[in-house]
Coordinates of C-alpha atoms in Angstrom, one line a residue:
M391 CA -36.5 71.5 -85.7
A392 CA -33.7 68.9 -85.5
L393 CA -31.1 68.0 -88.0
I394 CA -30.6 64.5 -89.4
D395 CA -27.3 63.6 -87.9
N396 CA -26.5 61.0 -90.6
Q397 CA -22.8 61.1 -90.0
G398 CA -22.3 61.9 -93.7
E399 CA -23.7 58.5 -94.8
P400 CA -26.9 57.2 -96.4
I401 CA -28.9 54.3 -95.2
S402 CA -29.5 51.1 -97.1
R403 CA -32.6 49.1 -97.7
W404 CA -31.3 46.2 -95.5
W405 CA -30.4 48.6 -92.6
V406 CA -34.0 50.0 -92.7
M407 CA -35.5 46.5 -92.7
K408 CA -33.1 45.1 -90.1
G409 CA -33.4 48.2 -87.9
I410 CA -37.2 47.9 -87.7
E411 CA -36.9 44.2 -87.0
I412 CA -34.4 44.7 -84.1
V413 CA -36.3 47.7 -82.5
E414 CA -39.5 45.6 -82.6
K415 CA -37.7 42.9 -80.5
Q416 CA -35.6 45.1 -78.3
K417 CA -36.6 48.7 -77.8
D418 CA -33.3 49.7 -76.1
I419 CA -31.1 48.4 -78.9
F420 CA -29.7 51.8 -79.6
S421 CA -28.7 52.4 -76.0
S422 CA -25.1 52.5 -74.9
A423 CA -25.5 49.3 -72.9
K424 CA -26.6 47.4 -76.1
M425 CA -24.1 49.0 -78.5
R426 CA -22.1 45.8 -78.9
Q427 CA -25.2 43.7 -79.7
A428 CA -26.4 46.4 -82.1
R429 CA -23.1 46.5 -83.9
V430 CA -23.2 42.7 -84.4
E431 CA -26.8 42.6 -85.5
L432 CA -26.6 45.5 -87.9
I433 CA -23.1 44.8 -89.0
A434 CA -22.2 48.4 -88.4
G435 CA -19.7 50.5 -86.4
K436 CA -20.5 53.0 -83.8
N437 CA -20.9 55.9 -86.2
R438 CA -23.1 53.8 -88.6
L439 CA -25.4 53.0 -85.7
T440 CA -26.0 56.7 -85.3
T441 CA -26.6 57.0 -89.1
I442 CA -29.2 54.1 -89.0
K443 CA -31.0 55.4 -85.9
N444 CA -31.3 59.0 -87.2
W445 CA -32.5 58.1 -90.7
L446 CA -35.2 55.9 -89.1
L447 CA -36.1 58.8 -86.8
A448 CA -36.2 61.3 -89.7
A449 CA -38.4 59.0 -91.7
Q450 CA -40.8 58.7 -88.7
I451 CA -40.4 54.9 -88.8
I452 CA -39.3 54.8 -85.2
Q453 CA -39.7 57.3 -82.4
S454 CA -38.0 58.0 -79.1
S455 CA -39.8 56.8 -75.9
G456 CA -37.5 57.9 -73.1
R457 CA -34.3 55.9 -73.5
E458 CA -36.1 53.4 -75.8
Y459 CA -37.4 53.5 -79.3
V460 CA -40.7 52.1 -80.7
I461 CA -42.0 51.4 -84.1
T462 CA -44.5 54.1 -85.3
D463 CA -47.8 53.6 -87.1
I464 CA -45.9 54.6 -90.3
G465 CA -43.3 52.0 -89.7
R466 CA -45.9 49.3 -89.0
A467 CA -48.0 50.2 -92.1
I468 CA -44.9 49.9 -94.3
I469 CA -43.8 46.6 -92.9
A470 CA -47.4 45.2 -93.0
N471 CA -47.7 46.0 -96.7
D472 CA -44.1 45.5 -97.8
P473 CA -42.1 43.5 -95.3
Y474 CA -39.0 43.3 -97.6
L475 CA -39.2 47.0 -98.6
E476 CA -39.2 46.1 -102.3
K477 CA -42.0 48.4 -103.6
A478 CA -41.4 51.9 -105.0
S479 CA -44.4 53.1 -103.0
T480 CA -42.6 52.2 -99.8
W481 CA -39.7 54.5 -100.7
W482 CA -42.0 57.3 -101.8
A483 CA -43.6 57.1 -98.4
F484 CA -40.1 57.1 -96.8
H485 CA -39.1 60.2 -98.8
L486 CA -42.3 62.1 -98.1
S487 CA -42.2 61.2 -94.4
I488 CA -38.8 62.8 -94.1
C489 CA -39.9 65.9 -96.0
F490 CA -42.6 66.5 -93.3
S491 CA -40.7 65.2 -90.3
D492 CA -39.7 67.3 -87.3
R493 CA -36.2 66.1 -88.2
N494 CA -36.3 67.0 -91.8
E495 CA -33.3 69.3 -92.1
P496 CA -31.2 69.7 -94.2
Y497 CA -33.2 67.1 -96.3
A498 CA -36.1 69.4 -96.9
S499 CA -33.8 72.4 -97.7
F500 CA -31.9 70.2 -100.1
F501 CA -35.1 69.9 -102.2
L502 CA -36.2 73.5 -101.6
S503 CA -32.9 74.7 -103.0
L504 CA -33.5 73.1 -106.4
E505 CA -35.3 74.6 -109.3
P506 CA -38.5 72.8 -110.3
I507 CA -39.3 74.2 -113.8
A508 CA -36.2 74.2 -115.9
K509 CA -34.5 71.8 -113.5
D510 CA -31.1 73.3 -114.0
W511 CA -27.9 71.7 -112.7
I512 CA -26.6 73.4 -109.6
P513 CA -22.9 73.0 -108.5
W514 CA -22.5 71.3 -105.2
E515 CA -20.7 74.2 -103.5
E516 CA -23.6 76.5 -104.5
M517 CA -26.1 74.0 -103.1
V518 CA -24.3 74.0 -99.8
Q519 CA -24.3 77.8 -99.7
Q520 CA -28.0 78.0 -100.5
V521 CA -28.9 75.6 -97.8
R522 CA -26.7 77.3 -95.2
A523 CA -28.3 80.7 -96.2
R524 CA -31.7 79.5 -95.1
E525 CA -32.7 81.3 -91.8
E526 CA -33.2 78.1 -89.8
L527 CA -29.8 76.7 -90.8
Q528 CA -27.5 79.7 -90.6
G529 CA -26.0 78.8 -87.2
Y530 CA -24.4 75.6 -88.3
E531 CA -20.8 75.2 -89.4
K532 CA -20.1 74.7 -93.1
S533 CA -18.3 71.4 -92.4
V534 CA -21.3 70.0 -90.5
M535 CA -23.7 71.0 -93.2
E536 CA -21.4 69.6 -95.9
S537 CA -21.3 66.3 -94.1
Y538 CA -25.1 66.0 -93.6
L539 CA -25.8 67.1 -97.2
G540 CA -23.3 64.6 -98.5
G541 CA -25.1 61.8 -96.8
I542 CA -28.4 63.0 -98.2
R543 CA -27.0 63.3 -101.8
R544 CA -25.7 59.7 -101.5
M545 CA -29.2 58.5 -100.8
F546 CA -29.9 59.2 -104.5
V547 CA -26.9 57.5 -106.2
E548 CA -25.8 54.0 -107.1
D549 CA -28.0 51.2 -105.7
R550 CA -29.8 53.2 -103.0
P551 CA -33.6 52.7 -103.2
L552 CA -34.3 56.5 -103.5
A553 CA -31.9 56.6 -106.5
E554 CA -34.2 54.0 -108.2
L555 CA -37.1 56.5 -108.0
G556 CA -35.3 59.1 -110.0
L557 CA -35.9 62.0 -107.5
I558 CA -32.5 63.5 -107.8
E559 CA -29.9 63.4 -110.6
S560 CA -26.2 63.8 -109.7
R561 CA -23.2 64.1 -112.0
T562 CA -19.5 64.7 -111.6
V563 CA -17.7 66.7 -114.4
R564 CA -14.0 66.7 -114.5
G565 CA -12.7 70.1 -113.4
E566 CA -16.1 71.2 -112.2
G567 CA -17.0 68.7 -109.5
I568 CA -20.4 67.5 -108.4
S569 CA -23.7 69.0 -109.6
V570 CA -27.3 68.1 -108.7
R571 CA -30.8 68.8 -110.0
L572 CA -34.3 67.5 -109.5
G573 CA -35.0 64.4 -111.5
E574 CA -38.0 63.3 -113.6
P575 CA -39.7 60.5 -111.5
T576 CA -43.0 59.0 -112.3
V577 CA -45.4 60.6 -109.8
T578 CA -48.5 58.6 -109.4
N579 CA -51.9 60.0 -108.2
E580 CA -51.4 58.2 -104.9
V581 CA -48.1 59.8 -104.3
V582 CA -49.5 63.3 -104.9
I583 CA -52.5 62.6 -102.7
H584 CA -50.3 61.4 -99.8
A585 CA -48.0 64.4 -100.2
L586 CA -51.0 66.8 -100.2
A587 CA -52.4 65.2 -97.0
L588 CA -49.0 65.4 -95.3
M589 CA -48.6 69.0 -96.1
R590 CA -52.1 69.8 -94.9
F591 CA -51.6 67.9 -91.7
H592 CA -48.1 69.3 -90.9
C593 CA -48.1 72.8 -92.4
F594 CA -51.7 73.9 -92.3
P595 CA -53.3 71.8 -89.5
S596 CA -56.0 74.2 -88.5
R597 CA -56.9 75.2 -92.1
V598 CA -59.7 73.9 -94.2
S599 CA -58.5 75.8 -97.2
V600 CA -55.1 76.8 -98.6
T601 CA -54.1 78.6 -101.8
F602 CA -52.1 76.8 -104.4
S603 CA -49.4 79.5 -104.0
E604 CA -49.1 78.5 -100.3
L605 CA -48.6 74.8 -101.3
V606 CA -45.9 75.8 -103.7
N607 CA -44.2 78.2 -101.3
A608 CA -44.1 75.3 -98.7
G609 CA -42.3 73.1 -101.3
L610 CA -45.0 70.6 -102.4
D611 CA -43.9 70.9 -106.0
R612 CA -40.2 70.3 -105.3
F613 CA -40.8 67.5 -102.8
L614 CA -42.6 65.8 -105.7
C615 CA -40.1 66.9 -108.4
L616 CA -42.9 68.5 -110.3
S617 CA -43.2 71.9 -111.9
P618 CA -45.9 74.1 -110.4
D619 CA -48.0 73.8 -113.6
D620 CA -47.7 70.0 -113.6
L621 CA -48.7 69.9 -110.0
R622 CA -51.7 72.2 -110.6
V623 CA -53.0 70.0 -113.4
Q624 CA -52.6 66.8 -111.4
L625 CA -54.4 68.3 -108.4
K626 CA -57.2 69.7 -110.6
N627 CA -57.7 66.3 -112.3
L628 CA -57.7 64.4 -109.0
S629 CA -60.2 66.7 -107.4
H630 CA -62.7 65.7 -110.1
T631 CA -62.3 61.9 -109.7
E632 CA -64.9 59.9 -108.0
R633 CA -62.4 58.6 -105.5
W634 CA -61.2 62.0 -104.2
Q635 CA -63.9 64.6 -105.0
N636 CA -65.4 64.3 -101.5
Q637 CA -62.0 64.5 -99.9
F638 CA -60.7 67.8 -101.4
S639 CA -61.7 70.3 -104.0
Y640 CA -59.7 72.5 -106.3
T641 CA -61.3 75.8 -107.2
T642 CA -60.3 79.0 -109.1
V643 CA -62.0 82.2 -108.2
A644 CA -60.8 85.6 -109.5
N645 CA -57.5 84.0 -110.7
L646 CA -56.9 82.6 -107.2
D647 CA -56.4 78.9 -107.0
S648 CA -57.2 77.2 -103.8
V649 CA -57.6 73.7 -102.3
D650 CA -60.4 72.9 -99.8
F651 CA -60.1 69.9 -97.5
S652 CA -62.7 67.6 -95.9
D653 CA -62.2 66.6 -92.3
G654 CA -61.4 63.0 -93.3
F655 CA -58.5 63.9 -95.5
M656 CA -55.7 62.5 -93.3
P657 CA -52.2 61.1 -94.0
R658 CA -52.9 57.9 -92.1
K659 CA -55.5 57.0 -94.7
T660 CA -53.6 58.3 -97.8
L661 CA -50.5 56.3 -96.6
L662 CA -52.4 53.0 -96.9
V663 CA -53.7 54.0 -100.3
L664 CA -50.2 54.8 -101.4
L665 CA -48.7 51.6 -100.1
Q666 CA -51.5 49.3 -101.4
E667 CA -52.6 50.9 -104.6
S668 CA -49.8 52.8 -106.2
Q669 CA -48.2 51.3 -109.3
S670 CA -44.5 50.6 -109.5
T671 CA -42.4 53.6 -110.5
W672 CA -38.9 52.2 -110.4
L673 CA -36.7 53.5 -113.2

């Protein structure tokens, strides 16, 4: 597991688009030797170059290849279907890719620390404490975690693309400071299908069947900003559709809900379905 060293900053739509364009042309653009060129092309200082590179790595849009970086299949699929990164489905793919990345912390823990049923507001200081209390993050200084989490929170405010999906709500109350909670985004069937495929691939790669409780415990409901009951209903309904009934099944036996997968239920396929078929869910 690696942390997203975002230098306490979010990434913009333009930086993602421009970062892909530059890496495609020059694989060593993030090297020390090319720093001056990178700063000019990305209109960014040294620290912001680190921000851009590490968000792109976390979203699995680029990957390291020695001292160079290459565009991944995920990055190529996104650019092929949405070259100007204007579609809501592109940013759902971006969000979910981070959730299941090898560099997903503390982004994943940010969502896992939020309550998915009542969706209560949580004070920012309490959020930081909860994230730091997670076993895999206990060794990091509070100041480091506050910085990284601050950059993550700012991905969901103002004019950032993820803010326009409605995944996270953030408010500032005078005398109380910042609070956050899960939002109420529109979660299409294609989004749920891709999230399920990613979770199966990354969390249960050798399994052909998982219980619904295991999916919830791994955070599928919170990554989608759905209550467990809403997620259960959507998975049940999808499993009975002509499109997906041969890809996975949802069964209940002796009060135990489980999901069974076919061999062909893979994220590389569901990603294209998401990018090409999902309706717009901008707020």
